[in-house]
CSV table of C-alpha atoms in Angstrom, one decimal:
chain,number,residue,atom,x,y,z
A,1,UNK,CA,-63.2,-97.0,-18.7
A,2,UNK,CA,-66.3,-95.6,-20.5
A,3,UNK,CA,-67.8,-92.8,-18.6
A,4,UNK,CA,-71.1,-93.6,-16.5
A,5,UNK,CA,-72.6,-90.3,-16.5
A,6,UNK,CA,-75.4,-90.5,-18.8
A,7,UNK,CA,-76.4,-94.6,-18.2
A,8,UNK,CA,-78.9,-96.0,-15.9
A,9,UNK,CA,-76.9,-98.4,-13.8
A,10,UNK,CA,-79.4,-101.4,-13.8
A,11,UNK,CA,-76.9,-103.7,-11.5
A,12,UNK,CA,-76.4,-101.3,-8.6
A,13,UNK,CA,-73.2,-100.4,-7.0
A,14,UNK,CA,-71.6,-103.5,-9.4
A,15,UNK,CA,-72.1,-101.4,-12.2
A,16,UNK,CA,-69.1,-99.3,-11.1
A,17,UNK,CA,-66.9,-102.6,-11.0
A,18,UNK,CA,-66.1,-103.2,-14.5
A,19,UNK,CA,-62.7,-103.8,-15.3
A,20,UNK,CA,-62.0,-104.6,-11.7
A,21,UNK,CA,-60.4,-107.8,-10.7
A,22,UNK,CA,-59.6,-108.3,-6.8
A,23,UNK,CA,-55.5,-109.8,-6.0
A,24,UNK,CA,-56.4,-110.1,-2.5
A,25,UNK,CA,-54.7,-107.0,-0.8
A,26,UNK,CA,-57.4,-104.3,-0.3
A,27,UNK,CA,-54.5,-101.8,-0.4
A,28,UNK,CA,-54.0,-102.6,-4.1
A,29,UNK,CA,-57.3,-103.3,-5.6
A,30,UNK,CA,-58.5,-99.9,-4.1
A,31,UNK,CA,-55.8,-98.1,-5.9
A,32,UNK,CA,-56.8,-99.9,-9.0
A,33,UNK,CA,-59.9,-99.3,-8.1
A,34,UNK,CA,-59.9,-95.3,-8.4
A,35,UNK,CA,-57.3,-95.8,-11.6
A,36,UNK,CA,-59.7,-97.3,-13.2
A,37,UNK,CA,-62.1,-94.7,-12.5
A,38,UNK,CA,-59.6,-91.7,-13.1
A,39,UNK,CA,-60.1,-90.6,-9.0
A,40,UNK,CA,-56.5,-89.5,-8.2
A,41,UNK,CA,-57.8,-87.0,-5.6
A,42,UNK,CA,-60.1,-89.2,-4.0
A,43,UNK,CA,-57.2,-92.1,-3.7
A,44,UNK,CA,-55.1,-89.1,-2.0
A,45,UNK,CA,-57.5,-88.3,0.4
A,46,UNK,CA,-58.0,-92.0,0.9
A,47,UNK,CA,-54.3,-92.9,1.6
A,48,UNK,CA,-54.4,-90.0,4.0
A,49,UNK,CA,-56.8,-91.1,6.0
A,50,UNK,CA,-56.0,-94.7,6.2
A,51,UNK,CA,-52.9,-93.5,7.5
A,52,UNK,CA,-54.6,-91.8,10.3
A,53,UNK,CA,-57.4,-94.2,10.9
A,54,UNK,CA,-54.6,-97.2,12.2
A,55,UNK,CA,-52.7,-94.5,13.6
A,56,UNK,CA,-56.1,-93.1,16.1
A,57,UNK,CA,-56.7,-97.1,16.5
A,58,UNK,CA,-53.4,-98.0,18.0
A,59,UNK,CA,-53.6,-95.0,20.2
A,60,UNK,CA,-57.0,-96.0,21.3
A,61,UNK,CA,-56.8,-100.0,21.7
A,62,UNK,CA,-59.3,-100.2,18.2
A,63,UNK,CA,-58.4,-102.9,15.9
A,64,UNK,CA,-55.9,-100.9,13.3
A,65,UNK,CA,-56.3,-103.7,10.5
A,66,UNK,CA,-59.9,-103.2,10.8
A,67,UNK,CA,-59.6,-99.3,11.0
A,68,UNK,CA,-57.1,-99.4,7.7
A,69,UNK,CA,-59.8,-101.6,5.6
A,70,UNK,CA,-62.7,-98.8,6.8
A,71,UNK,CA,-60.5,-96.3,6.0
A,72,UNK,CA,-59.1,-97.4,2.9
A,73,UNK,CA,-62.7,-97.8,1.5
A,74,UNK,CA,-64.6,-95.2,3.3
A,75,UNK,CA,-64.9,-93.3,-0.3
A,76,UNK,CA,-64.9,-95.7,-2.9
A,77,UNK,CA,-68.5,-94.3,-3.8
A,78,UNK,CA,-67.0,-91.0,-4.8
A,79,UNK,CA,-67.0,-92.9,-8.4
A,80,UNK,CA,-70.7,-92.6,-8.8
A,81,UNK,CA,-72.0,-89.0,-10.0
A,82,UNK,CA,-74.0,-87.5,-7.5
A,83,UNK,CA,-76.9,-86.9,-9.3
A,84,UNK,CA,-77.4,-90.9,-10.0
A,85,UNK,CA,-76.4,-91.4,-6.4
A,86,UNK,CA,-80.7,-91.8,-5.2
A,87,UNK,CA,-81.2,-94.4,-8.3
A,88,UNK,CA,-77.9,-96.5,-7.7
A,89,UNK,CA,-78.9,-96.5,-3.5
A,90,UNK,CA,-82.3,-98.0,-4.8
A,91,UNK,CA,-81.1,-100.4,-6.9
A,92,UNK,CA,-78.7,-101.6,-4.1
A,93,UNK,CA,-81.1,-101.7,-1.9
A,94,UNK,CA,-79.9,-99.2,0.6
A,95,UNK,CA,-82.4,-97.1,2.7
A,96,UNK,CA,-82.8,-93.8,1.3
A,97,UNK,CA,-84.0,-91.2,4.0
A,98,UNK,CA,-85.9,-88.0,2.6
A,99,UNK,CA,-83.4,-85.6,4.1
A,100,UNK,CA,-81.0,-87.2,1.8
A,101,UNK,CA,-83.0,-86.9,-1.4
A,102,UNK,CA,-82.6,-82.9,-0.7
A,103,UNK,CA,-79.1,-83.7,-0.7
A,104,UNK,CA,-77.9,-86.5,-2.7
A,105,UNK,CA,-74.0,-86.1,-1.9
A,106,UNK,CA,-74.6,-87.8,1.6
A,107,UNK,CA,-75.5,-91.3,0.4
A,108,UNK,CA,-71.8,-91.9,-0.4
A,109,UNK,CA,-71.4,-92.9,2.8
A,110,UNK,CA,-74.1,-95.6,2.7
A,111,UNK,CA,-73.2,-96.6,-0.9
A,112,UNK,CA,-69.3,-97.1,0.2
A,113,UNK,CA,-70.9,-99.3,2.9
A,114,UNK,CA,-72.5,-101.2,0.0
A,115,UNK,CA,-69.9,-101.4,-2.2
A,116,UNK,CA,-67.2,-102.5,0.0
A,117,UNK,CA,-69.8,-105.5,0.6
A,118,UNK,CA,-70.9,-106.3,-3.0
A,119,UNK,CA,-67.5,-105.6,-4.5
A,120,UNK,CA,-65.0,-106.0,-2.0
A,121,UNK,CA,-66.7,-108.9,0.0
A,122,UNK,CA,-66.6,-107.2,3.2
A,123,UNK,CA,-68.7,-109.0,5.5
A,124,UNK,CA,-67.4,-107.8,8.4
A,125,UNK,CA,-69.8,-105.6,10.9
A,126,UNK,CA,-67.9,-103.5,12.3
A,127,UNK,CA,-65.6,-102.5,9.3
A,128,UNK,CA,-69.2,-101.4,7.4
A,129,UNK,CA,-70.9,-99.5,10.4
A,130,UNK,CA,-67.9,-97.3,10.2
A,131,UNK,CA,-68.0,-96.9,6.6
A,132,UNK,CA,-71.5,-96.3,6.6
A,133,UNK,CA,-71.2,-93.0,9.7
A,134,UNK,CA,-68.0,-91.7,8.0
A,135,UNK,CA,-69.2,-88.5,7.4
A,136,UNK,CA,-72.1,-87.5,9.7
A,137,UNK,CA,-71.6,-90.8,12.9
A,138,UNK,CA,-74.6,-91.6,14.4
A,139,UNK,CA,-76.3,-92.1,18.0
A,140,UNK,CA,-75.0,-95.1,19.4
A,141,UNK,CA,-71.8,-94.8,17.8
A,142,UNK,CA,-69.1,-97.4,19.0
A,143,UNK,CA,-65.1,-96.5,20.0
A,144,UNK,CA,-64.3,-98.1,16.0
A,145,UNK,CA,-66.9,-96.0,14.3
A,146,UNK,CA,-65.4,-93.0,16.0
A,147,UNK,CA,-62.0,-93.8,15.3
A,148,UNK,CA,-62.6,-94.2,11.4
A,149,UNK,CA,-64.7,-90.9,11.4
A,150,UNK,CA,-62.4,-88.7,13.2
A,151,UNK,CA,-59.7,-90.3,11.0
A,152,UNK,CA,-61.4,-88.6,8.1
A,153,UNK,CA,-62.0,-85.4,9.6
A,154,UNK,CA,-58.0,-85.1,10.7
A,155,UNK,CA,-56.7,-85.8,7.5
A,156,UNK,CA,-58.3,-82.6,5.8
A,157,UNK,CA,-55.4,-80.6,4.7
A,158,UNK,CA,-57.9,-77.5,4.1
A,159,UNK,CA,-56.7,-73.7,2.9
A,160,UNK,CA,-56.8,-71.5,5.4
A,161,UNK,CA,-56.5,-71.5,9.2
A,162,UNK,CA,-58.9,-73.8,11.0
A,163,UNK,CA,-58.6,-73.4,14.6
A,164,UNK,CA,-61.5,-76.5,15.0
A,165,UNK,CA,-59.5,-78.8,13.1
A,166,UNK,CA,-56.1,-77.6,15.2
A,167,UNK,CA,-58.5,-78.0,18.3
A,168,UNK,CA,-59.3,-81.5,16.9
A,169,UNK,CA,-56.1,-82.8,16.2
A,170,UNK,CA,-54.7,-81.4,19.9
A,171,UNK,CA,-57.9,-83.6,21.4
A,172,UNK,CA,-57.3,-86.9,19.3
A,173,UNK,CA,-53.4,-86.7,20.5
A,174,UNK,CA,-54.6,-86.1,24.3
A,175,UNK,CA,-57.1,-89.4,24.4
A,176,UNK,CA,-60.0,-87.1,24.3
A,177,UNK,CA,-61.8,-88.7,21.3
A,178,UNK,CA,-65.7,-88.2,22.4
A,179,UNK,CA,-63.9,-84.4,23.0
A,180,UNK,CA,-62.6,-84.5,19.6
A,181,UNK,CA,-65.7,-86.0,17.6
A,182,UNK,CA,-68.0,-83.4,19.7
A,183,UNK,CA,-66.2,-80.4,18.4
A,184,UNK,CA,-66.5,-81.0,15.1
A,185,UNK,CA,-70.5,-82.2,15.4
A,186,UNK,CA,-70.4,-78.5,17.2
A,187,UNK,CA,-68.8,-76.9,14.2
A,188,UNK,CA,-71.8,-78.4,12.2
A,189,UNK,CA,-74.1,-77.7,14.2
A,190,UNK,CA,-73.3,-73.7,14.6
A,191,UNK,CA,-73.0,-73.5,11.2
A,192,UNK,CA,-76.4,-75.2,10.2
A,193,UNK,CA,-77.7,-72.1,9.2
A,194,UNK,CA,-75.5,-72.2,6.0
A,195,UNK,CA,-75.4,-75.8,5.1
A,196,UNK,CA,-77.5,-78.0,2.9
A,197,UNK,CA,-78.1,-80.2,5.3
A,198,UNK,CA,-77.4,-81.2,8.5
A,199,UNK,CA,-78.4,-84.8,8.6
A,200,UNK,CA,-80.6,-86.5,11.6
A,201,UNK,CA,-78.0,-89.2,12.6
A,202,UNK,CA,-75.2,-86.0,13.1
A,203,UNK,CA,-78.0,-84.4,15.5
A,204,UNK,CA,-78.4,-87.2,16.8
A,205,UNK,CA,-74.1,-88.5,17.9
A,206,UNK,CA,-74.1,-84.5,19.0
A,207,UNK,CA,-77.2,-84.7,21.4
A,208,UNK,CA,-75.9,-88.0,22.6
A,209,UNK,CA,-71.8,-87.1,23.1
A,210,UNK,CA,-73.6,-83.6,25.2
A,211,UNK,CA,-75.5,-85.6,27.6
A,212,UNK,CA,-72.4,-87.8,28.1
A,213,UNK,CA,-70.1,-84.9,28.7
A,214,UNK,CA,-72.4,-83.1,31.1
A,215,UNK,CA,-72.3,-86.6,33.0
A,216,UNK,CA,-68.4,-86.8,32.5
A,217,UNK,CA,-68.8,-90.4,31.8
A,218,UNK,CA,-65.5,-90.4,30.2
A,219,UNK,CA,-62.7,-88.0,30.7
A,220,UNK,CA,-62.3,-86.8,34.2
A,221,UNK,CA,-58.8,-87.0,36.8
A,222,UNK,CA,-55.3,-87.8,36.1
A,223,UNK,CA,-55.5,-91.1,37.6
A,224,UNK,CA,-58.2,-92.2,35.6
A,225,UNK,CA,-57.0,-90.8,32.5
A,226,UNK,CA,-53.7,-92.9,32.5
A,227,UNK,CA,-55.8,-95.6,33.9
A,228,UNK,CA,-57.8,-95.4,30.3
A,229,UNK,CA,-54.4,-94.9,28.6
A,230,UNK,CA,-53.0,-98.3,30.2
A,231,UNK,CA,-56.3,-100.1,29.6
A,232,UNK,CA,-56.1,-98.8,25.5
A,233,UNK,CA,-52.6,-100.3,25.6
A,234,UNK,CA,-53.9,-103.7,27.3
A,235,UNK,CA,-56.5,-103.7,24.1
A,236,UNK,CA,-53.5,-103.2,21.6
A,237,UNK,CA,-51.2,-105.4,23.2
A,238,UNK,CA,-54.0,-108.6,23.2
A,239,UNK,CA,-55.1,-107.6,19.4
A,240,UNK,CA,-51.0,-107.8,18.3
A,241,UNK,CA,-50.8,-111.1,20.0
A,242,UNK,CA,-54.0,-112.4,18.5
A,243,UNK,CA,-52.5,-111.1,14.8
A,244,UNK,CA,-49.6,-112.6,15.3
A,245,UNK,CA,-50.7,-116.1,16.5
A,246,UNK,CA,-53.1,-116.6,14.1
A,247,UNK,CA,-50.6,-115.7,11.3
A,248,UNK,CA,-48.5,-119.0,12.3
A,249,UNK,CA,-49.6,-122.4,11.0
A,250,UNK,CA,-48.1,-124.4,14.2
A,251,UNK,CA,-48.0,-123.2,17.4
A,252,UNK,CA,-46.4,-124.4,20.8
A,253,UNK,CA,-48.9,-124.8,23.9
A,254,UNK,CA,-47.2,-122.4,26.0
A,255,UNK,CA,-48.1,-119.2,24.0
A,256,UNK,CA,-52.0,-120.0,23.8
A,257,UNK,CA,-51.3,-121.4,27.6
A,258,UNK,CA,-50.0,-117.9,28.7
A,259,UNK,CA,-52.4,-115.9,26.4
A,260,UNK,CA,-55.2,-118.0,27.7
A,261,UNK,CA,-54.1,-116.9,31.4
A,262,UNK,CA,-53.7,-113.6,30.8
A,263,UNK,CA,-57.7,-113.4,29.2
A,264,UNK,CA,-58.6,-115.6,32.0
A,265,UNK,CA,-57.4,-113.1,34.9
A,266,UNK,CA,-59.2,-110.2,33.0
A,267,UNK,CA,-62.0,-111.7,33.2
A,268,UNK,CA,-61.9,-113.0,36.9
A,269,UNK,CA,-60.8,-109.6,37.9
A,270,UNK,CA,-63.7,-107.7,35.6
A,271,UNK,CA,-66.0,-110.0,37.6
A,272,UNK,CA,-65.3,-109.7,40.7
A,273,UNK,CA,-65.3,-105.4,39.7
A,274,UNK,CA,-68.9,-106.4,38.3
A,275,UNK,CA,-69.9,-108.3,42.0
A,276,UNK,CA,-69.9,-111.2,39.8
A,277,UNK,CA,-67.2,-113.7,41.2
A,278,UNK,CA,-68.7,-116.6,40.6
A,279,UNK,CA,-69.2,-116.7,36.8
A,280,UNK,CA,-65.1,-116.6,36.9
A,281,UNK,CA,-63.7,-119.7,35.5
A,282,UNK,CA,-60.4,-121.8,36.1
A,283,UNK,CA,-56.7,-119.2,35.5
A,284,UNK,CA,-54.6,-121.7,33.7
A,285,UNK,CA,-56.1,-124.1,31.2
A,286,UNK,CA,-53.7,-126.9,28.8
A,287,UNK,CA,-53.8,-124.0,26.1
A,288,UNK,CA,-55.0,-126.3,23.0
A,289,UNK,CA,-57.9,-123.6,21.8
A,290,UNK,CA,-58.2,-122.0,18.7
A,291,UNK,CA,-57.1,-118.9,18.4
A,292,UNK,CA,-59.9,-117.5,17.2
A,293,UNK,CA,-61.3,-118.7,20.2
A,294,UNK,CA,-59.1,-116.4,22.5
A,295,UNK,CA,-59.9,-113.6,19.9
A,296,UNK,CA,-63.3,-113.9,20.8
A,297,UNK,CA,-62.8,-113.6,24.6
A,298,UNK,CA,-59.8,-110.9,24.1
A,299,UNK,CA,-62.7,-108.7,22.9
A,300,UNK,CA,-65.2,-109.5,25.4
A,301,UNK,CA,-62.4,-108.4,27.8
A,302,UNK,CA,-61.8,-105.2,25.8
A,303,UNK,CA,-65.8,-104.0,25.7
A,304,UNK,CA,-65.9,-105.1,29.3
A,305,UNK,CA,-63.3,-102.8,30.8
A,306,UNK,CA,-64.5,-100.1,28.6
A,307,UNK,CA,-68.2,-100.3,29.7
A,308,UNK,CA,-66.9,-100.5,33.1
A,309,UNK,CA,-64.5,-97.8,33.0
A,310,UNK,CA,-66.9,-95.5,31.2
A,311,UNK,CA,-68.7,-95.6,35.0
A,312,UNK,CA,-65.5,-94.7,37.3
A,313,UNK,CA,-65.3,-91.4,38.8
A,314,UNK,CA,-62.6,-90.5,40.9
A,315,UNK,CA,-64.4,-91.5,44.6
A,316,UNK,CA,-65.1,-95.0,43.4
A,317,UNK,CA,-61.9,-95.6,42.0
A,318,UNK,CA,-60.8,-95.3,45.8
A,319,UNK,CA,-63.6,-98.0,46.8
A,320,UNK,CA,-62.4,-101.2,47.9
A,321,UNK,CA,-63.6,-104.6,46.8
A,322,UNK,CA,-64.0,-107.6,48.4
A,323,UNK,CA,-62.9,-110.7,46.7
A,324,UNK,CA,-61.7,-114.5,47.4
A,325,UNK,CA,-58.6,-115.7,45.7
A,326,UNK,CA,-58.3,-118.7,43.4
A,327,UNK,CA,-56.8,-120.8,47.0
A,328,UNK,CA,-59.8,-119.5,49.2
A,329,UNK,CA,-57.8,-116.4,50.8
A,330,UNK,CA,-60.3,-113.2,51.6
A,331,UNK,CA,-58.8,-109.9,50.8
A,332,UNK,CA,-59.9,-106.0,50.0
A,333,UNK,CA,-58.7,-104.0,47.5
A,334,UNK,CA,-59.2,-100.8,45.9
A,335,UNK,CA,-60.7,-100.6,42.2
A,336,UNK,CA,-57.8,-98.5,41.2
A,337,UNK,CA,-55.2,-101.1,42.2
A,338,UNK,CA,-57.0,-103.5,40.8
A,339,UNK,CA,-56.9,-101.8,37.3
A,340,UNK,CA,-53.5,-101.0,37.9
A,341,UNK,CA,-52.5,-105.0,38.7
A,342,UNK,CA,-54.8,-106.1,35.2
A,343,UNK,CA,-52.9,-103.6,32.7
A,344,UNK,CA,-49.2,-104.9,35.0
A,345,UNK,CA,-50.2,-108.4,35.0
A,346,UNK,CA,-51.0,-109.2,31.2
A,347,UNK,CA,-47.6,-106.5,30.0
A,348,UNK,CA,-45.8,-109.4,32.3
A,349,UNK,CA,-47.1,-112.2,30.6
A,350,UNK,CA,-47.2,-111.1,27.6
A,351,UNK,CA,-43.3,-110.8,27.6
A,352,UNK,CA,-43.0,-114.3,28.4
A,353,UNK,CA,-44.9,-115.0,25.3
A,354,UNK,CA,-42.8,-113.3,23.7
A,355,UNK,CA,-39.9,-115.5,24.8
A,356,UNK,CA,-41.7,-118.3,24.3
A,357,UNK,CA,-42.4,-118.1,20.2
A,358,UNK,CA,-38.7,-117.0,20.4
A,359,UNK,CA,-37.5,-120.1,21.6
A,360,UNK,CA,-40.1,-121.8,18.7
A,361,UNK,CA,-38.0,-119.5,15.9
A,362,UNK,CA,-40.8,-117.8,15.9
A,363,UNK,CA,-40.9,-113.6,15.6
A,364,UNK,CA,-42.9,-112.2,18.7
A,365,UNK,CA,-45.3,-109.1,18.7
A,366,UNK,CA,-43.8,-105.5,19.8
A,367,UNK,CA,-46.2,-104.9,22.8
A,368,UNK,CA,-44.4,-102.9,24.6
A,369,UNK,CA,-45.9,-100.0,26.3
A,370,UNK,CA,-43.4,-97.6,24.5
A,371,UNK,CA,-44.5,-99.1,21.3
A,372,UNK,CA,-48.2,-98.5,21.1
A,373,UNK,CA,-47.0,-94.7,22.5
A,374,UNK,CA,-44.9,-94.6,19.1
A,375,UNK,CA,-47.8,-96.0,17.3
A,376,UNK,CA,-45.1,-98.0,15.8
């Protein structure tokens, strides 16, 4: 391919797509991708951390298709010379902040984020958001955008000893991701005195992940830590049943029946956890949805047993709640049996899924707990 140094790339980021044409696996046209542009180290690095980024997402109930397409083209912009890096953003019409005109070299986050859109026809949200915070995250930063930029930092195979990047992989591997994510930011941050820059939206994750850890929003007991653990599996298990229905042309009612009651008794039991009861709707339904129907509520159930688990300390986990079964029946029971009986309840029906597409010829999902442990 003829070298791009010295022109002015009038089109943008689709300059640097010449020669390119897409098969339909990302996995493929990536590699092509950095052949084309004689990037072997980059394409490495990149295989290196895709590997990581759907091993973190299994292990944290993320979506590990998503985290691999983040992953696999969290760098593409390594192609573009850093000192055309300002006029390409421009042209592309990404939002250049001062701060990164001192230091062009950061925009390859925000022009990956671009090019996996104009080239690679991402479109979706969450797969660009994480592209775009690779390097330095940003305040507000969700569970996926964390994944994919922790991936990234724990597939550096740097000379030397580095006891933060030990300390990093020992935190990823022991559910402690915001732990993880905060001492690299720290690393940064004591180091600032030496760097070129240390940029606003990395100032801004630290500050944020400090004040969360001096509230211990997120990692405190035993019990709630395996309580976290067996909610991350509920979120794996529901996304490998989602993948594999939708892969499957016909389906028999009793899978999207069963999957259906299993996202209907998460969300009767998140609402009555809420003091919400009565926005519950009916358990069993005739199971004739879409799938991408019960995708949609999968996730809602995910993001609202995280936001509600991100608020349990020990003593309320021991509170009791006051609820009315489906047949009228009054009853009290603590918040940490409830949790408990949600992750028990869909692992049970999930296996009858399971036995279900069987019966249909039809190869079930590997959601065993053990599973998701293996990261298999």
């Amino acid at each position: 391919m003829e070298s791009q140094e010295n022109r002015v790339p009038q089109t943008g980021v689709k300059a640097f797509s010449a020669g390119l044409e897409l098969t339909g696996s990302l996995l493929q046209d990536v590699g092509t991708f950095f052949k084309l542009h004689k990037d072997q180290d980059t394409w490495d690095h990149t295989l290196k951390v895709t590997s990581q980024a759907v091993r973190i997402a299994r292990l944290y109930g993320a979506d590990a298709r998503k985290a691999e397409q983040a992953a696999l083209l969290h760098d593409i912009s390594n192609v573009i010379p850093v000192g055309l890096m300002p006029q390409v953003a421009e042209l592309s019409g990404v939002k250049v902040l001062e701060e990164e005109l001192r230091y062009p070299r950061i925009l390859h986050q925000k022009l990956s984020r671009a090019m996996a859109e104009a080239i690679f026809g991402i479109r979706d949200t969450d797969i660009l958001q994480a592209i775009e915070c690779h390097t330095t995250l940003k305040p507000q930063a969700s569970l996926f955008d964390k994944v994919v930029f922790i991936a990234d930092k724990v597939a550096w195979d740097l000379p030397g000893e580095h006891a933060y990047l030990q300390e990093i992989r020992r935190l990823v591997d022991d559910l402690k991701l915001n732990g993880a994510v905060l001492t690299y930011l720290n690393q940064v941050w004591e180091r600032r005195e030496q760097m070129k820059l240390v940029h606003s939206w990395l100032i801004g994750a630290r500050e944020e992940l400090l004040e969360r850890e001096r509230a211990s929003l997120e990692e405190g007991s035993p019990v709630k830590m395996q309580l976290l653990r067996m909610f991350r599996h509920m979120a794996w298990a529901n996304r490998e049943i989602v993948n594999a229905l939708q892969e499957e042309e016909s389906l028999p009612e009793r899978p999207l029946q069963l999957f259906g009651h299993i996202l209907a008794a998460e969300a009767t039991w998140l609402a009555r956890l809420q003091g919400a009861e009565g926005k519950a709707g009916p358990l069993w339904s005739a199971g004739k949805g879409k799938i991408e129907h019960y995708s949609e509520l999968a996730e809602e159930s995910i993001e609202g047993f995280r936001q509600f688990m991100a608020e349990v300390n020990d003593g309320k986990l021991k509170e009791q709640i006051h609820y009315r079964t489906s047949n009228g029946e009054s009853f009290a029971t603590s918040i940490e049996d409830i949790l408990t009986h949600v992750a028990l309840h869909g692992s049970y029906h999930r296996g009858q899924i399971a036995a279900s597409l069987r019966m249909a010829e039809i190869v079930p999902p590997a959601t065993d707990y053990i599973f998701f442990v293996r990261g298999d």
